[in-house]
CSV table of N, CA and C in Angstrom, one decimal:
chain,number,residue,atom,x,y,z
T,37,ALA,N,-3.1,-11.6,17.1
T,37,ALA,CA,-3.4,-11.4,15.9
T,37,ALA,C,-4.8,-11.0,15.6
T,38,TRP,N,-4.7,-10.1,14.7
T,38,TRP,CA,-6.2,-9.5,14.4
T,38,TRP,C,-7.1,-10.3,13.5
T,39,ASN,N,-6.5,-11.2,12.7
T,39,ASN,CA,-7.0,-12.2,12.0
T,39,ASN,C,-7.9,-13.2,12.6
T,40,VAL,N,-9.3,-12.8,13.1
T,40,VAL,CA,-10.2,-13.6,13.6
T,40,VAL,C,-11.3,-13.8,12.7
T,41,PRO,N,-11.7,-14.9,12.5
T,41,PRO,CA,-12.8,-15.1,11.7
T,41,PRO,C,-14.1,-14.4,12.2
T,42,ALA,N,-15.0,-13.7,11.3
T,42,ALA,CA,-15.8,-12.7,11.6
T,42,ALA,C,-16.9,-13.5,12.7
T,43,GLU,N,-17.2,-14.6,12.3
T,43,GLU,CA,-18.3,-15.4,12.8
T,43,GLU,C,-17.7,-15.8,14.2
T,44,GLU,N,-16.6,-15.6,14.7
T,44,GLU,CA,-16.2,-15.9,16.0
T,44,GLU,C,-16.0,-14.7,17.0
T,45,ASP,N,-16.1,-13.9,16.3
T,45,ASP,CA,-15.8,-12.4,16.9
T,45,ASP,C,-17.1,-11.4,16.9
T,46,ASP,N,-17.6,-11.0,18.1
T,46,ASP,CA,-18.7,-10.2,18.1
T,46,ASP,C,-18.3,-8.7,18.0
T,47,ASP,N,-16.9,-8.3,18.2
T,47,ASP,CA,-16.7,-7.1,18.3
T,47,ASP,C,-16.4,-6.4,16.9
T,48,ASP,N,-17.1,-5.4,16.5
T,48,ASP,CA,-17.2,-4.7,15.1
T,48,ASP,C,-15.6,-4.3,14.6
T,49,GLU,N,-15.1,-3.4,15.4
T,49,GLU,CA,-14.1,-2.8,15.2
T,49,GLU,C,-12.9,-4.1,15.2
T,50,ARG,N,-12.8,-4.7,15.9
T,50,ARG,CA,-11.8,-5.9,15.9
T,50,ARG,C,-12.1,-6.7,14.4
T,51,ARG,N,-13.3,-6.8,14.0
T,51,ARG,CA,-13.4,-7.5,12.6
T,51,ARG,C,-13.1,-6.7,11.5
T,52,ASP,N,-13.3,-5.4,11.6
T,52,ASP,CA,-12.8,-4.1,10.7
T,52,ASP,C,-11.3,-4.3,10.6
T,53,ILE,N,-10.8,-4.4,11.6
T,53,ILE,CA,-9.3,-4.4,11.5
T,53,ILE,C,-8.8,-5.6,11.0
T,54,ALA,N,-9.2,-6.6,11.4
T,54,ALA,CA,-8.8,-7.9,10.7
T,54,ALA,C,-9.0,-7.9,9.0
T,55,ALA,N,-10.3,-7.4,8.8
T,55,ALA,CA,-10.5,-7.2,7.2
T,55,ALA,C,-9.7,-6.3,6.5
T,56,GLY,N,-9.2,-5.2,7.4
T,56,GLY,CA,-8.4,-3.9,6.6
T,56,GLY,C,-7.0,-4.8,6.6
T,57,GLU,N,-6.4,-5.4,7.5
T,57,GLU,CA,-5.4,-6.3,7.3
T,57,GLU,C,-5.2,-7.3,6.2
T,58,ARG,N,-6.5,-8.1,6.1
T,58,ARG,CA,-6.5,-8.7,4.6
T,58,ARG,C,-6.4,-8.1,3.7
T,59,ILE,N,-7.0,-6.7,3.5
T,59,ILE,CA,-6.9,-6.1,2.4
T,59,ILE,C,-5.5,-5.4,2.3
T,60,PHE,N,-4.8,-5.2,3.3
T,60,PHE,CA,-3.3,-4.5,3.1
T,60,PHE,C,-2.4,-5.8,2.4
T,61,ASN,N,-2.6,-6.9,3.2
T,61,ASN,CA,-1.7,-8.1,2.7
T,61,ASN,C,-2.1,-8.8,1.5
T,62,GLU,N,-3.6,-8.7,1.2
T,62,GLU,CA,-3.9,-9.6,-0.1
T,62,GLU,C,-4.5,-8.9,-1.3
T,63,ARG,N,-5.1,-7.6,-1.2
T,63,ARG,CA,-5.7,-7.0,-2.3
T,63,ARG,C,-4.6,-6.6,-3.2
T,64,THR,N,-4.5,-7.2,-4.4
T,64,THR,CA,-3.6,-6.7,-5.6
T,64,THR,C,-4.0,-5.5,-6.5
T,65,PHE,N,-3.0,-4.8,-6.9
T,65,PHE,CA,-3.3,-3.8,-8.0
T,65,PHE,C,-2.2,-3.6,-8.5
T,66,THR,N,-2.2,-2.9,-9.6
T,66,THR,CA,-1.2,-3.0,-10.7
T,66,THR,C,-0.4,-1.6,-10.5
T,67,VAL,N,1.0,-1.8,-10.0
T,67,VAL,CA,2.0,-0.7,-9.8
T,67,VAL,C,3.0,-0.6,-11.2
T,68,VAL,N,3.0,0.5,-11.6
T,68,VAL,CA,3.8,1.0,-12.6
T,68,VAL,C,5.1,1.6,-12.3
T,69,THR,N,6.1,0.9,-12.8
T,69,THR,CA,7.5,1.7,-12.3
T,69,THR,C,8.2,2.0,-13.7
T,70,PRO,N,9.2,2.6,-14.0
T,70,PRO,CA,10.0,2.9,-15.1
T,70,PRO,C,10.5,1.5,-15.7
T,71,ALA,N,10.8,0.3,-15.1
T,71,ALA,CA,11.3,-0.8,-15.7
T,71,ALA,C,9.9,-1.6,-16.2
T,72,GLY,N,8.6,-1.2,-15.8
T,72,GLY,CA,7.7,-2.1,-16.2
T,72,GLY,C,6.5,-2.0,-15.1
T,73,SER,N,5.4,-2.8,-15.2
T,73,SER,CA,4.5,-2.8,-14.2
T,73,SER,C,4.3,-4.1,-13.4
T,74,PHE,N,3.7,-4.5,-12.3
T,74,PHE,CA,3.4,-5.7,-11.7
T,74,PHE,C,2.1,-5.6,-11.0
T,75,GLU,N,1.8,-6.7,-10.6
T,75,GLU,CA,0.6,-6.7,-9.7
T,75,GLU,C,1.4,-6.8,-8.4
T,76,GLY,N,1.0,-5.6,-7.4
T,76,GLY,CA,1.5,-5.7,-5.8
T,76,GLY,C,0.5,-5.6,-4.8
T,77,THR,N,0.8,-5.4,-3.9
T,77,THR,CA,0.0,-5.2,-2.6
T,77,THR,C,0.7,-4.2,-1.6
T,78,CYS,N,-0.2,-3.8,-0.9
T,78,CYS,CA,0.2,-2.6,0.4
T,78,CYS,C,1.5,-3.4,0.8
T,79,SER,N,1.3,-4.6,1.6
T,79,SER,CA,2.6,-5.2,2.0
T,79,SER,C,3.6,-5.5,1.3
T,80,GLY,N,3.5,-5.4,-0.1
T,80,GLY,CA,4.6,-5.5,-0.8
T,80,GLY,C,5.6,-4.6,-1.0
T,81,CYS,N,5.4,-3.4,-0.6
T,81,CYS,CA,6.3,-2.2,-0.4
T,81,CYS,C,6.3,-2.1,1.0
T,82,HIS,N,5.4,-2.2,1.9
T,82,HIS,CA,5.5,-2.1,3.4
T,82,HIS,C,5.8,-3.3,4.1
T,83,ASN,N,6.9,-4.0,3.8
T,83,ASN,CA,7.4,-5.1,3.9
T,83,ASN,C,8.6,-5.7,5.0
T,84,THR,N,8.7,-4.7,5.9
T,84,THR,CA,9.5,-5.2,7.0
T,84,THR,C,8.7,-5.3,8.2
T,85,PRO,N,8.9,-6.5,8.7
T,85,PRO,CA,8.2,-7.0,9.9
T,85,PRO,C,8.1,-6.1,11.1
T,86,ASP,N,7.0,-5.8,11.7
T,86,ASP,CA,6.9,-5.1,12.9
T,86,ASP,C,7.2,-3.4,12.7
T,87,VAL,N,7.5,-3.1,11.3
T,87,VAL,CA,7.8,-1.7,11.3
T,87,VAL,C,7.1,-1.0,10.0
T,88,GLY,N,6.9,-2.0,8.8
T,88,GLY,CA,6.0,-1.7,7.9
T,88,GLY,C,6.7,-0.5,6.8
T,89,SER,N,8.2,-0.4,6.9
T,89,SER,CA,8.8,0.4,5.9
T,89,SER,C,9.2,-0.6,4.7
T,90,SER,N,10.1,-0.4,3.6
T,90,SER,CA,10.4,-1.3,2.8
T,90,SER,C,11.8,-1.8,3.1
T,91,SER,N,12.1,-3.2,3.4
T,91,SER,CA,13.0,-3.8,3.6
T,91,SER,C,14.0,-3.7,2.4
T,92,SER,N,13.6,-3.3,1.4
T,92,SER,CA,14.5,-3.4,0.2
T,92,SER,C,15.2,-1.8,0.0
T,93,PHE,N,14.8,-0.9,0.8
T,93,PHE,CA,15.4,0.4,0.4
T,93,PHE,C,15.0,0.9,-1.0
T,94,ARG,N,14.0,0.3,-1.3
T,94,ARG,CA,13.6,0.9,-3.0
T,94,ARG,C,12.8,2.2,-2.5
T,95,PHE,N,12.9,2.8,-3.9
T,95,PHE,CA,12.1,4.2,-4.0
T,95,PHE,C,11.1,4.0,-4.9
T,96,PHE,N,9.9,4.8,-4.7
T,96,PHE,CA,8.9,4.6,-5.3
T,96,PHE,C,8.1,6.0,-5.8
T,97,ASP,N,7.6,6.4,-7.0
T,97,ASP,CA,6.9,7.1,-7.4
T,97,ASP,C,5.2,7.0,-7.1
T,98,VAL,N,4.5,7.3,-6.1
T,98,VAL,CA,3.4,6.7,-5.8
T,98,VAL,C,2.6,8.2,-5.9
T,99,GLY,N,2.8,9.0,-6.7
T,99,GLY,CA,2.0,10.3,-7.2
T,99,GLY,C,1.9,11.4,-6.4
T,100,VAL,N,2.7,11.4,-5.1
T,100,VAL,CA,2.5,12.5,-4.2
T,100,VAL,C,2.9,13.9,-4.4
T,101,SER,N,3.8,14.0,-5.5
T,101,SER,CA,4.4,15.3,-5.9
T,101,SER,C,3.9,15.5,-7.3
T,102,ALA,N,2.9,15.0,-7.6
T,102,ALA,CA,2.2,15.4,-9.0
T,102,ALA,C,1.5,16.6,-8.9
T,103,PRO,N,1.7,17.6,-10.0
T,103,PRO,CA,1.3,18.9,-10.1
T,103,PRO,C,-0.3,19.2,-9.8
T,104,GLU,N,-0.7,18.2,-10.0
T,104,GLU,CA,-2.3,18.5,-9.9
T,104,GLU,C,-2.9,18.3,-8.4
T,105,ARG,N,-1.8,17.9,-7.3
T,105,ARG,CA,-2.1,17.5,-6.2
T,105,ARG,C,-1.7,18.9,-5.3
T,106,ARG,N,-1.3,19.7,-6.0
T,106,ARG,CA,-0.5,20.9,-5.5
T,106,ARG,C,-1.3,21.9,-4.9
T,107,SER,N,-1.2,22.4,-3.7
T,107,SER,CA,-2.0,23.4,-3.1
T,107,SER,C,-1.2,24.8,-3.5
T,108,SER,N,-1.8,25.8,-3.1
T,108,SER,CA,-1.2,27.3,-3.5
T,108,SER,C,-0.2,27.6,-2.7
T,109,GLN,N,0.0,27.0,-1.5
T,109,GLN,CA,1.2,27.3,-0.6
T,109,GLN,C,2.6,26.2,-1.2
T,110,VAL,N,2.5,25.5,-1.9
T,110,VAL,CA,3.3,24.6,-2.3
T,110,VAL,C,4.0,24.9,-3.7
T,111,PRO,N,5.4,24.9,-3.9
T,111,PRO,CA,5.9,25.5,-5.0
T,111,PRO,C,5.9,24.3,-6.2
T,112,LEU,N,6.0,24.9,-7.4
T,112,LEU,CA,5.8,23.8,-8.5
T,112,LEU,C,7.2,23.8,-9.2
T,113,TYR,N,8.1,23.0,-9.5
T,113,TYR,CA,9.2,23.2,-10.1
T,113,TYR,C,9.1,22.6,-11.6
T,114,THR,N,9.8,22.9,-12.5
T,114,THR,CA,10.0,22.5,-13.8
T,114,THR,C,11.4,22.1,-13.9
T,115,PHE,N,11.7,21.1,-14.5
T,115,PHE,CA,12.8,20.2,-14.8
T,115,PHE,C,12.9,20.1,-16.1
T,116,ARG,N,14.3,20.1,-16.6
T,116,ARG,CA,14.4,19.8,-18.2
T,116,ARG,C,15.5,18.5,-18.4
T,117,HIS,N,15.4,17.6,-18.8
T,117,HIS,CA,16.2,16.5,-19.0
T,117,HIS,C,17.5,17.1,-20.1
T,118,LYS,N,18.7,17.2,-19.7
T,118,LYS,CA,19.8,17.5,-20.5
T,118,LYS,C,20.0,17.2,-21.7
T,119,THR,N,19.6,15.8,-22.0
T,119,THR,CA,20.1,15.1,-23.0
T,119,THR,C,18.6,15.1,-23.8
T,120,THR,N,17.5,14.7,-23.6
T,120,THR,CA,16.5,14.5,-24.3
T,120,THR,C,15.6,15.6,-24.3
T,121,GLY,N,15.7,16.6,-23.5
T,121,GLY,CA,14.9,17.7,-23.6
T,121,GLY,C,13.4,17.7,-22.9
T,122,GLU,N,13.2,16.6,-22.5
T,122,GLU,CA,12.0,16.4,-21.6
T,122,GLU,C,11.7,17.2,-20.6
T,123,THR,N,10.6,17.5,-20.1
T,123,THR,CA,10.5,18.4,-18.9
T,123,THR,C,9.3,17.6,-18.2
T,124,ILE,N,9.5,17.9,-17.0
T,124,ILE,CA,8.5,17.4,-16.2
T,124,ILE,C,8.4,18.3,-14.7
T,125,GLN,N,7.3,18.7,-14.4
T,125,GLN,CA,6.7,19.4,-13.4
T,125,GLN,C,6.5,18.5,-12.3
T,126,THR,N,6.9,19.2,-11.1
T,126,THR,CA,6.8,18.3,-9.6
T,126,THR,C,7.0,19.3,-8.6
T,127,THR,N,6.3,18.8,-7.6
T,127,THR,CA,6.5,19.6,-6.5
T,127,THR,C,7.5,19.3,-5.6
T,128,ASP,N,8.0,18.1,-5.8
T,128,ASP,CA,9.1,17.6,-5.1
T,128,ASP,C,9.7,16.6,-5.7
T,129,PRO,N,11.1,16.9,-6.3
T,129,PRO,CA,11.7,15.7,-7.2
T,129,PRO,C,12.2,14.4,-6.5
T,130,GLY,N,12.2,14.8,-5.1
T,130,GLY,CA,12.5,13.5,-4.3
T,130,GLY,C,13.6,12.8,-4.3
T,131,ARG,N,14.1,11.7,-4.6
T,131,ARG,CA,15.5,11.0,-4.7
T,131,ARG,C,16.4,11.5,-5.9
T,132,ALA,N,15.6,12.5,-6.6
T,132,ALA,CA,16.6,12.9,-7.8
T,132,ALA,C,17.4,14.1,-7.1
T,133,LEU,N,17.0,14.7,-6.2
T,133,LEU,CA,17.9,15.7,-5.6
T,133,LEU,C,19.1,15.4,-5.0
T,134,ILE,N,19.3,13.9,-4.6
T,134,ILE,CA,20.3,13.4,-4.2
T,134,ILE,C,21.2,12.9,-5.2
T,135,THR,N,20.4,11.9,-6.1
T,135,THR,CA,21.2,11.3,-6.8
T,135,THR,C,21.5,12.2,-8.4
T,136,GLY,N,20.6,13.0,-8.8
T,136,GLY,CA,20.8,13.5,-9.9
T,136,GLY,C,20.5,12.9,-11.1
T,137,LEU,N,19.8,11.5,-10.8
T,137,LEU,CA,19.5,10.9,-12.0
T,137,LEU,C,18.0,11.2,-12.3
T,138,TRP,N,17.5,11.4,-13.5
T,138,TRP,CA,16.3,11.5,-13.8
T,138,TRP,C,15.1,10.4,-13.5
T,139,SER,N,15.7,9.4,-13.6
T,139,SER,CA,14.9,8.0,-13.2
T,139,SER,C,14.4,8.2,-11.6
T,140,ASP,N,15.0,9.0,-11.1
T,140,ASP,CA,14.8,9.0,-9.6
T,140,ASP,C,13.9,10.2,-9.2
T,141,MET,N,13.3,10.9,-10.3
T,141,MET,CA,12.3,12.1,-10.2
T,141,MET,C,11.3,11.5,-9.5
T,142,ASN,N,10.7,12.2,-8.4
T,142,ASN,CA,9.4,12.0,-7.7
T,142,ASN,C,9.2,10.6,-7.0
T,143,ARG,N,10.4,10.3,-6.5
T,143,ARG,CA,10.5,8.7,-6.1
T,143,ARG,C,11.0,9.2,-4.4
T,144,PHE,N,10.1,8.2,-3.7
T,144,PHE,CA,10.7,8.7,-2.2
T,144,PHE,C,10.6,7.1,-1.8
T,145,ARG,N,11.2,6.7,-0.6
T,145,ARG,CA,11.0,5.7,0.4
T,145,ARG,C,9.7,5.4,0.9
T,146,ALA,N,9.4,3.8,1.0
T,146,ALA,CA,8.3,4.0,1.7
T,146,ALA,C,8.4,4.3,3.1
T,147,PRO,N,7.6,4.9,4.0
T,147,PRO,CA,8.1,5.1,5.1
T,147,PRO,C,7.6,4.0,6.3
T,148,SER,N,8.0,4.1,7.3
T,148,SER,CA,7.5,3.3,8.4
T,148,SER,C,6.1,3.4,8.7
T,149,LEU,N,5.5,2.4,9.0
T,149,LEU,CA,3.9,2.3,9.2
T,149,LEU,C,3.7,2.5,10.9
T,150,ARG,N,4.9,2.0,11.7
T,150,ARG,CA,4.6,2.0,13.2
T,150,ARG,C,4.3,3.0,14.0
T,151,GLY,N,3.2,3.1,14.5
T,151,GLY,CA,2.6,4.3,15.0
T,151,GLY,C,2.1,5.2,14.3
T,152,LEU,N,1.7,5.1,13.1
T,152,LEU,CA,1.5,5.8,12.1
T,152,LEU,C,0.2,6.9,12.4
T,153,SER,N,-0.8,6.5,13.2
T,153,SER,CA,-2.0,7.1,13.3
T,153,SER,C,-1.7,8.1,14.3
T,154,SER,N,-0.4,8.3,15.0
T,154,SER,CA,0.1,9.4,15.8
T,154,SER,C,0.8,10.7,15.0
T,155,ARG,N,1.0,10.2,13.8
T,155,ARG,CA,2.0,11.1,13.1
T,155,ARG,C,1.3,12.3,11.8
T,156,PRO,N,-0.1,12.3,12.0
T,156,PRO,CA,-0.6,13.4,11.0
T,156,PRO,C,0.0,14.6,10.7
T,157,PRO,N,0.2,15.4,9.7
T,157,PRO,CA,-0.3,14.9,8.6
T,157,PRO,C,0.4,14.0,8.0
T,158,TYR,N,-0.1,13.6,6.8
T,158,TYR,CA,0.8,12.6,6.0
T,158,TYR,C,1.3,12.9,4.6
T,159,PHE,N,2.2,12.2,4.2
T,159,PHE,CA,3.0,12.4,3.0
T,159,PHE,C,4.0,13.5,3.3
T,160,HIS,N,5.1,13.6,2.8
T,160,HIS,CA,6.2,14.5,2.7
T,160,HIS,C,5.5,16.1,2.6
T,161,ASP,N,4.6,16.3,2.4
T,161,ASP,CA,4.0,17.8,2.0
T,161,ASP,C,3.0,17.8,3.0
T,162,GLY,N,2.7,16.9,3.7
T,162,GLY,CA,1.5,17.1,4.4
T,162,GLY,C,0.4,17.4,4.0
T,163,SER,N,0.0,16.6,2.8
T,163,SER,CA,-1.3,17.0,2.2
T,163,SER,C,-2.3,15.9,2.5
T,164,ALA,N,-2.1,15.1,3.2
T,164,ALA,CA,-3.2,14.2,3.6
T,164,ALA,C,-3.4,14.5,5.1
T,165,ARG,N,-4.6,15.1,5.6
T,165,ARG,CA,-4.8,15.4,6.9
T,165,ARG,C,-5.0,14.4,8.0
T,166,ASP,N,-5.5,13.0,7.3
T,166,ASP,CA,-6.1,11.8,7.9
T,166,ASP,C,-5.6,10.8,7.4
T,167,LEU,N,-5.7,9.4,7.8
T,167,LEU,CA,-5.4,8.3,7.2
T,167,LEU,C,-6.6,7.7,6.0
T,168,ARG,N,-7.8,8.5,6.3
T,168,ARG,CA,-9.1,8.2,5.2
T,168,ARG,C,-8.1,9.0,3.9
T,169,ALA,N,-7.8,10.3,3.9
T,169,ALA,CA,-7.0,10.8,2.7
T,169,ALA,C,-5.8,10.1,2.2
T,170,VAL,N,-5.2,9.4,3.0
T,170,VAL,CA,-4.2,8.6,2.7
T,170,VAL,C,-4.7,7.5,1.6
T,171,VAL,N,-5.7,6.6,2.0
T,171,VAL,CA,-6.2,5.4,1.6
T,171,VAL,C,-7.0,6.0,0.4
T,172,ASP,N,-7.7,7.1,0.3
T,172,ASP,CA,-8.3,7.8,-0.7
T,172,ASP,C,-7.2,8.0,-2.0
T,173,HIS,N,-6.2,8.6,-1.7
T,173,HIS,CA,-4.9,8.9,-2.5
T,173,HIS,C,-4.5,7.6,-3.2
T,174,TYR,N,-4.2,6.4,-2.5
T,174,TYR,CA,-3.7,5.3,-2.9
T,174,TYR,C,-4.7,4.4,-3.8
T,175,ASP,N,-6.1,4.4,-3.4
T,175,ASP,CA,-7.3,4.0,-4.0
T,175,ASP,C,-7.0,4.5,-5.4
T,176,ARG,N,-7.2,5.8,-5.5
T,176,ARG,CA,-7.3,6.7,-7.0
T,176,ARG,C,-5.9,6.2,-7.6
T,177,HIS,N,-4.8,6.8,-7.0
T,177,HIS,CA,-3.5,6.3,-7.6
T,177,HIS,C,-3.3,5.0,-8.3
T,178,PHE,N,-3.6,3.9,-7.7
T,178,PHE,CA,-3.4,2.9,-8.1
T,178,PHE,C,-4.6,2.0,-8.6
T,179,ALA,N,-5.7,2.7,-8.6
T,179,ALA,CA,-6.9,2.0,-9.2
T,179,ALA,C,-7.7,1.0,-8.7
T,180,MET,N,-7.3,0.9,-7.3
T,180,MET,CA,-7.8,-0.3,-6.4
T,180,MET,C,-9.4,-0.4,-6.5
T,181,GLU,N,-10.1,0.5,-6.7
T,181,GLU,CA,-11.5,0.3,-6.7
T,181,GLU,C,-12.0,-0.3,-5.3
T,182,LEU,N,-11.5,0.2,-4.2
T,182,LEU,CA,-12.0,-0.2,-3.2
T,182,LEU,C,-13.6,0.4,-2.7
T,183,SER,N,-14.2,-0.5,-2.0
T,183,SER,CA,-15.5,0.0,-1.6
T,183,SER,C,-15.5,0.9,-0.4
T,184,SER,N,-16.4,1.6,-0.2
T,184,SER,CA,-16.6,2.2,1.3
T,184,SER,C,-16.2,1.8,2.5
T,185,ASP,N,-16.9,0.4,2.4
T,185,ASP,CA,-16.8,-0.5,3.6
T,185,ASP,C,-15.2,-0.8,3.8
T,186,GLU,N,-14.7,-1.4,2.5
T,186,GLU,CA,-12.9,-1.5,2.4
T,186,GLU,C,-12.3,-0.5,2.8
T,187,ARG,N,-12.3,1.0,2.4
T,187,ARG,CA,-12.0,2.0,2.7
T,187,ARG,C,-11.8,2.2,4.3
T,188,ARG,N,-13.1,1.9,4.7
T,188,ARG,CA,-13.1,2.1,6.4
T,188,ARG,C,-12.3,1.2,7.0
T,189,GLN,N,-12.5,-0.1,6.5
T,189,GLN,CA,-11.8,-1.4,7.0
T,189,GLN,C,-9.9,-1.2,7.0
T,190,LEU,N,-9.5,-0.6,5.9
T,190,LEU,CA,-8.1,-0.3,5.7
T,190,LEU,C,-7.7,0.6,6.6
T,191,VAL,N,-8.4,1.9,6.7
T,191,VAL,CA,-8.2,2.9,7.8
T,191,VAL,C,-8.2,2.4,9.2
T,192,SER,N,-9.1,1.6,9.7
T,192,SER,CA,-9.1,0.7,10.8
T,192,SER,C,-7.8,0.1,11.2
T,193,PHE,N,-7.6,-0.8,10.2
T,193,PHE,CA,-6.3,-1.5,10.2
T,193,PHE,C,-4.9,-0.5,10.4
T,194,LEU,N,-4.9,0.6,9.5
T,194,LEU,CA,-3.7,1.4,9.7
T,194,LEU,C,-3.7,2.2,11.2
T,195,GLU,N,-4.9,2.4,11.6
T,195,GLU,CA,-5.1,3.2,12.8
T,195,GLU,C,-4.3,2.3,14.1
T,196,SER,N,-4.6,1.0,13.7
T,196,SER,CA,-4.3,0.1,14.9
T,196,SER,C,-2.8,-0.5,15.1
T,197,LEU,N,-2.0,0.1,14.2
T,197,LEU,CA,-0.6,0.0,13.9
T,197,LEU,C,0.3,0.7,14.9
């Protein structure tokens, strides 16, 4: 267990990992879905014990295919809803390519976190070169308002998985 009270452990790295684990499991933020919004945690989606993927096989839009994140090497697609005429631009329609459902646009399955630090770059398009970039993306996307120490601690925890 990483969760050792700081006053009982003189190892700074171990304390950072334990603090990052608490952030991962306990820090709440607002998750917006087509069905509404709710307060969530990192462990709410990455909830399979010892693996860290989603046990419910749900798919999520976490902003990784948003056009404003696109590099010049990544194509930008425009889709039009046949019934409503609504359009959406994306770098990857995600689950919608399989189901054909508009509601599945930009939705992806939560990946496994086991051995995470050995698999850079991150996100389906390789846009995050390291775990700090991943944490920074989620901090912005979910308006988590993590301090620089909290970001460092969360990265330390993710690197330990």
